[in-house]
C-alpha positions as semicolon CSV with decimal commas, in nm:
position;residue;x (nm);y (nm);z (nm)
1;X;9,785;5,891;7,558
2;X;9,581;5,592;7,406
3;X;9,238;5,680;7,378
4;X;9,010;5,416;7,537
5;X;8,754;5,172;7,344
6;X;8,446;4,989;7,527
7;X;8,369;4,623;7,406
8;X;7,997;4,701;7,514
9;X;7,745;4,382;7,556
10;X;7,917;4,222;7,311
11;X;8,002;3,801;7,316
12;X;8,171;3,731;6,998
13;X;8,401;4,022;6,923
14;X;8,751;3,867;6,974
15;X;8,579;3,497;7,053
16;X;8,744;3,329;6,703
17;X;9,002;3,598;6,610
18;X;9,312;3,778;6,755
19;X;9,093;4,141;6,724
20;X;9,088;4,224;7,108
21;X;9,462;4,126;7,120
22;X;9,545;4,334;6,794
23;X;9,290;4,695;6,936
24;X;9,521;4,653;7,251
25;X;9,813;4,788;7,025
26;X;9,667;5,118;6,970
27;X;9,405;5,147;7,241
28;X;9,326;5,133;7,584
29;X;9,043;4,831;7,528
30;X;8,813;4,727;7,822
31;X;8,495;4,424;7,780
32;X;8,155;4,609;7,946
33;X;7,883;4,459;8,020
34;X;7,576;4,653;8,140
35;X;7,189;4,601;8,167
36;X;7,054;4,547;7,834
37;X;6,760;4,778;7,916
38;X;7,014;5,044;8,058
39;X;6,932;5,391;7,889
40;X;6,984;5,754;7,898
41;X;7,190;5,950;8,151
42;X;7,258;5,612;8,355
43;X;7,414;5,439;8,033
44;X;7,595;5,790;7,974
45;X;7,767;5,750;8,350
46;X;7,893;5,361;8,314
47;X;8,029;5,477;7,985
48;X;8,206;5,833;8,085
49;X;8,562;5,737;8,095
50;X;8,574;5,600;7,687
51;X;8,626;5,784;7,350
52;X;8,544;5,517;7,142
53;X;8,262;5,249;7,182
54;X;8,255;4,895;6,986
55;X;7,868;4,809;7,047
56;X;7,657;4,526;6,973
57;X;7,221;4,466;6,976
58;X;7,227;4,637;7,313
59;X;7,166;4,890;7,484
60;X;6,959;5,180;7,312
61;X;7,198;5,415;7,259
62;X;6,911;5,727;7,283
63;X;6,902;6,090;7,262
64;X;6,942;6,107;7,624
65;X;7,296;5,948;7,607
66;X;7,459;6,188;7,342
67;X;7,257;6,486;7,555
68;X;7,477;6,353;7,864
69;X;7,781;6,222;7,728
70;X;8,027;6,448;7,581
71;X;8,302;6,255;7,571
72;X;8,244;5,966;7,271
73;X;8,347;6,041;6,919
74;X;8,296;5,727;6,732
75;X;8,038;5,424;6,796
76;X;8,102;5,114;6,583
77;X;7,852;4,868;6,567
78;X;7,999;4,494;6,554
79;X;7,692;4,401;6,305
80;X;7,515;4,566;6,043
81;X;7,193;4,693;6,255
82;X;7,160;5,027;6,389
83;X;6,833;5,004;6,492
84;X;6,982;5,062;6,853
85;X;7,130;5,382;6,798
86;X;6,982;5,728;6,776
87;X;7,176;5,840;6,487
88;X;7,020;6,200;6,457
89;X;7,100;6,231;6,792
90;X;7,443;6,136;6,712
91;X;7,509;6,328;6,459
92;X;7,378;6,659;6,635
93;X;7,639;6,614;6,864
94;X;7,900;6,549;6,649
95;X;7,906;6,162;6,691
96;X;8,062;5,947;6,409
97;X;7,807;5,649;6,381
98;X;8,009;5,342;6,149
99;X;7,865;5,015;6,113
100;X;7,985;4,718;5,936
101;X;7,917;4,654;5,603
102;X;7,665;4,425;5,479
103;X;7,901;4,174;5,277
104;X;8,020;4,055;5,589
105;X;7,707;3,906;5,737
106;X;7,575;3,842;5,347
107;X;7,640;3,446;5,306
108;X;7,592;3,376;5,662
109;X;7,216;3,535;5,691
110;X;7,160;3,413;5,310
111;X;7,255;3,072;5,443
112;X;7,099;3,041;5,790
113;X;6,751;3,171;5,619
114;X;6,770;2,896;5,323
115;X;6,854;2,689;5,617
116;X;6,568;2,726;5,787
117;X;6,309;2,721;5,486
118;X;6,440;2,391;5,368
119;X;6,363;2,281;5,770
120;X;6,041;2,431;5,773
121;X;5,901;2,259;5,478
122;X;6,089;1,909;5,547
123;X;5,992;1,902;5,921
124;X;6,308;1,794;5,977
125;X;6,272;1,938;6,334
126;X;6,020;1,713;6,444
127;X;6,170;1,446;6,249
128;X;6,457;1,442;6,458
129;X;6,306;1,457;6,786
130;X;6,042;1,153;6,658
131;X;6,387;0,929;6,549
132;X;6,564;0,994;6,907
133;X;6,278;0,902;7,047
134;X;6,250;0,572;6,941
135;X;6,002;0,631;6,693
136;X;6,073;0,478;6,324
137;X;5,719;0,408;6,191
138;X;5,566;0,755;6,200
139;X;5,808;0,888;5,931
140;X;5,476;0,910;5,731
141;X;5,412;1,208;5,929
142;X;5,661;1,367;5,826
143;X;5,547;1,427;5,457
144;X;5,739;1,754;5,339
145;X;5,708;1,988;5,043
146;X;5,989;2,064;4,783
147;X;6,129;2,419;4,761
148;X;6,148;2,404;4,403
149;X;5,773;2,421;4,346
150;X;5,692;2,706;4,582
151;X;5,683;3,058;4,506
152;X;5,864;3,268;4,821
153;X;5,794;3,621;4,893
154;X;6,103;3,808;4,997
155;X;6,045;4,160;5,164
156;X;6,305;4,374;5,155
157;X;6,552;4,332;4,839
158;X;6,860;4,484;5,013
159;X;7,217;4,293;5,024
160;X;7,122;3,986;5,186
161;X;6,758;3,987;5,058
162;X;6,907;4,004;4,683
163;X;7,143;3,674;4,798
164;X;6,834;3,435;4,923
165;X;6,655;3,567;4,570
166;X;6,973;3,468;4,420
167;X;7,020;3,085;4,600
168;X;6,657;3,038;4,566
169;X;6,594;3,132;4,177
170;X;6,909;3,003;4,038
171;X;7,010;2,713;4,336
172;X;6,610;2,597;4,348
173;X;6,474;2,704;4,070
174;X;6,245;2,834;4,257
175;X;6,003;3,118;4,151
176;X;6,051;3,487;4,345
177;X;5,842;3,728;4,417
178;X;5,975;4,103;4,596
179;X;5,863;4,356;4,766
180;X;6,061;4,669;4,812
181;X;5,944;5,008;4,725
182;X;6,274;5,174;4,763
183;X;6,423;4,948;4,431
184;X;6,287;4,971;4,112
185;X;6,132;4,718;3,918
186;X;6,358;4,668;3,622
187;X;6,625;4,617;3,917
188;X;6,428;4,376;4,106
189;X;6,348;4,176;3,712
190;X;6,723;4,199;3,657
191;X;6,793;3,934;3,962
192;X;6,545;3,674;3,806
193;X;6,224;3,788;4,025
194;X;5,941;3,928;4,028
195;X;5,857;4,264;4,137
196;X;5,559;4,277;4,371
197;X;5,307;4,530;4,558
198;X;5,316;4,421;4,951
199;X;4,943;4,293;4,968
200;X;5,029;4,114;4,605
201;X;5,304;3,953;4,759
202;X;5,131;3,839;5,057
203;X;4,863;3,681;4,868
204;X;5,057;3,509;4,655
205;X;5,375;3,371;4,857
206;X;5,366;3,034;4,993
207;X;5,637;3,113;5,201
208;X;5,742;3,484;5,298
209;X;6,057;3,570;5,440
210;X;6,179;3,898;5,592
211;X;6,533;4,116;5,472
212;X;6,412;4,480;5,553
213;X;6,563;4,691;5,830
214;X;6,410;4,783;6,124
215;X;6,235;5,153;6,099
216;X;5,891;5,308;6,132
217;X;5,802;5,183;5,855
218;X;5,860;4,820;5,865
219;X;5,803;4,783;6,271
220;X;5,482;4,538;6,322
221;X;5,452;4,504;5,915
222;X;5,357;4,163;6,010
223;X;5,035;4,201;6,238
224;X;4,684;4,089;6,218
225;X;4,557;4,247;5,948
226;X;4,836;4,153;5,684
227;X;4,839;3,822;5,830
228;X;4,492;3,779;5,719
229;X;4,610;3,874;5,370
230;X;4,817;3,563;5,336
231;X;4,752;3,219;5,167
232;X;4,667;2,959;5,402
233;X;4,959;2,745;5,494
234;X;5,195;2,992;5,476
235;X;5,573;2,955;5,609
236;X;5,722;3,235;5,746
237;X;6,077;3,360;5,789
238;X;6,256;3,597;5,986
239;X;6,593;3,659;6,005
240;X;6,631;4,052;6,016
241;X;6,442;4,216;6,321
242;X;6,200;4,075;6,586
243;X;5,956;4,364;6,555
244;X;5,889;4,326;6,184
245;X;5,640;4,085;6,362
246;X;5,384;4,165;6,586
247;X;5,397;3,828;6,837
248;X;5,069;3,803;6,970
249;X;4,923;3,780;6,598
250;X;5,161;3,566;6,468
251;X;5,121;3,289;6,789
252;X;4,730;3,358;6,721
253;X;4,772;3,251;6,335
254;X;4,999;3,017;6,414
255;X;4,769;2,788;6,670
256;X;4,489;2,877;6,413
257;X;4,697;2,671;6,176
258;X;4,682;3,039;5,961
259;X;5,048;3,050;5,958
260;X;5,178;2,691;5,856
261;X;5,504;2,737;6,054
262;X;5,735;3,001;6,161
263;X;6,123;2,948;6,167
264;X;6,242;3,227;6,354
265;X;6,601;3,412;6,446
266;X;6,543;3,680;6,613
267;X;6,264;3,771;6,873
268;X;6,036;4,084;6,966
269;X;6,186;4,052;7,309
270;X;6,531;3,882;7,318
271;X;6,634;3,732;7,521
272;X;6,301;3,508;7,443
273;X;6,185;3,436;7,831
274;X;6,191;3,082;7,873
275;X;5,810;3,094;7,970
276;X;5,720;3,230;7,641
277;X;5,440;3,126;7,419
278;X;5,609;3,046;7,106
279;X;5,822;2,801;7,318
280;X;5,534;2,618;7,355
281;X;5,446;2,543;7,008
282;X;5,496;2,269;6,765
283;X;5,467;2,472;6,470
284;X;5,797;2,679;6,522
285;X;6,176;2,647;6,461
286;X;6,343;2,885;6,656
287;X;6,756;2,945;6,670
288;X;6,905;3,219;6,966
289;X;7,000;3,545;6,684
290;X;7,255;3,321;6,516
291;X;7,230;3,397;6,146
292;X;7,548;3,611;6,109
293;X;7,738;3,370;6,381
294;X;7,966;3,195;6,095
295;X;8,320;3,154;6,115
296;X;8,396;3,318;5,832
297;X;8,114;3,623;5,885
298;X;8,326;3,705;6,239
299;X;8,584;3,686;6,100
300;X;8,545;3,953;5,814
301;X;8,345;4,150;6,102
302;X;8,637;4,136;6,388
303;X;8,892;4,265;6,120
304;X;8,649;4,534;5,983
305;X;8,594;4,660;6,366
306;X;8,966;4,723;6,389
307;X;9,047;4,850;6,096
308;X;8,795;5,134;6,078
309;X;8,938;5,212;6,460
310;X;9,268;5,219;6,337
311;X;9,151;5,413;5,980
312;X;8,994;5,697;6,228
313;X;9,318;5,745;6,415
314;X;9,475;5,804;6,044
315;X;9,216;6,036;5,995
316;X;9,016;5,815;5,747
317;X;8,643;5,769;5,740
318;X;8,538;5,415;5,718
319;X;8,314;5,336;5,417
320;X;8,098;5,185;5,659
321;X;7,992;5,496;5,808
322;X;7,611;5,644;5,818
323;X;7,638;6,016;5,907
324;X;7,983;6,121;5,722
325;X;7,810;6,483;5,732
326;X;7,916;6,507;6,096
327;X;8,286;6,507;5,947
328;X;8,447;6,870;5,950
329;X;8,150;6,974;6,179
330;X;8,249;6,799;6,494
331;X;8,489;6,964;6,757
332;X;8,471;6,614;6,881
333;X;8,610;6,428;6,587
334;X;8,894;6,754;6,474
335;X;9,108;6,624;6,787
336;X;9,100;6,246;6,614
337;X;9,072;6,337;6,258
338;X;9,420;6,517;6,220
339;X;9,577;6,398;5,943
């Protein structure tokens, strides 16, 4: 009997590619959407009838869910966040958590955050909306700043923080500074930057963008106090997690003219409500969580999704998985992993 995969809450698995079409030849495959803020026991009962899950940003998959579900072996995340899932509750019950690897979002986040820097400083937002108006003669307004002769602080030095230090030291010539306390400083001088305590970095960067994963750590790491510890006329970036930033203080520094300009991807609350105060501001780019949607980044993510659900039917562990120790443990995953 096929065992049976969930599509859950997701809109672009399958949208560009022949994936859904090519899991159909060795699964049971079924789209679901549910509540985004669906959670626990009730999430556990819309999901009951499926072995394998393909998940995207939502749901939480919590404690609660593994507690009631006993039924789903694998969860592969279509992205490379898995800020959403519970892995230690996973893995105590003998889920197999497998996301995709970061070299398939890599050029497209690089790209989209570059992107939206060069924006920022060019106002090329505003200049737009000036020019369709009608409006020639205030181009004097929109007086930009050249990349090349700022220094940017990039938090987080991971795979697609190392690519924007990359573009923007040897593309820009631009001058680097890092924060990341998990990679050393030889590695971080190796890449052509500049190795940098957090509240150094913040005082020094003219324009800060943000590459680290969501955990306890990072959540809020932008809030009113290290806000206060930037330059003025700072430009901020965020294409990694809405809760690195804590709103409220970032709309309070930016209509205090604190914060320069944000250009944002992703939101503390997403969908952003359309009655939301950043939507309200001149100050801001914003873009709908589209930094990984390239062509060619779902492309290499579709194809990784199925072959890792096809790999675990072989009885081989993607190299995209984050709690392999659950493998040989889990009277779950002995009836999949048999050869």
């Amino acid at each position: 009997m096929m065992k049976k995969v969930a599509i859950v809450n997701s809109k672009s698995f399958g949208k560009i590619t022949d994936a859904y079409d090519e899991l159909k030849k060795y699964f049971h495959v079924e789209f679901v959407n549910v509540p985004r803020d669906i959670n626990g026991k009730a999430l556990s009962e819309r999901l009951a009838d499926f072995d394998f899950l393909v998940i995207s940003a939502t749901p939480y998959y919590s404690s609660d869910f593994f507690e009631y579900n006993q039924r789903i072996s694998v969860i592969v995340r279509h992205g490379i966040g898995i800020d959403n899932v519970d892995v230690e509750a996973a893995t105590i019950h003998g889920v197999l958590i497998v996301k995709v690897p970061g070299r398939y979002e890599r050029e497209a986040v690089a790209e989209h955050t570059i992107g939206l820097i060069i924006a920022a400083l060019r106002k090329i937002k505003d200049a737009h909306a000036s020019l369709i108006s009608g409006i020639w003669e205030d181009r004097i307004r929109y007086i930009g700043r050249e990349l090349s002769s700022k220094t940017i602080g990039v938090i987080g030095f991971g795979n697609i923080g190392r690519r924007v230090a990359e573009i923007l030291t040897k593309g820009f010539k631009a001058r680097v500074i890092v924060y990341d306390p998990y990679v050393a400083a030889e590695e971080i001088k190796k890449e052509g930057a500049e190795p940098r305590e957090f509240d150094e970095l913040l005082a020094e960067a003219d324009i800060i963008t943000l590459h680290c994963p969501l955990i306890t750590e990072t959540k809020f790491l932008i809030n009113k106090d290290s806000i206060q510890k930037m330059k003025e006329n700072v430009i901020i970036i965020n294409t990694a997690r809405g809760q690195l930033i804590e709103t409220k203080s970032l709309i309070d520094a930016l209509i205090e003219k604190k914060i320069a300009y944000a250009a944002l991807d992703v939101f503390e609350e997403e969908p952003i409500p359309p009655e939301h105060p950043l939507l309200k501001l001149d100050n801001v780019l914003l873009t709908p969580h589209i930094a990984a949607y390239t062509e060619e980044s779902l492309i290499g993510m579709d194809k990784y999704v199925v072959k890792s659900l096809k790999d675990i039917l072989n009885g081989i562990i993607p190299d995209g998985t984050v709690n392999v120790e659950v493998v040989g443990k889990s009277s779950r995953l002995a009836k999949i992993l048999q050869k």
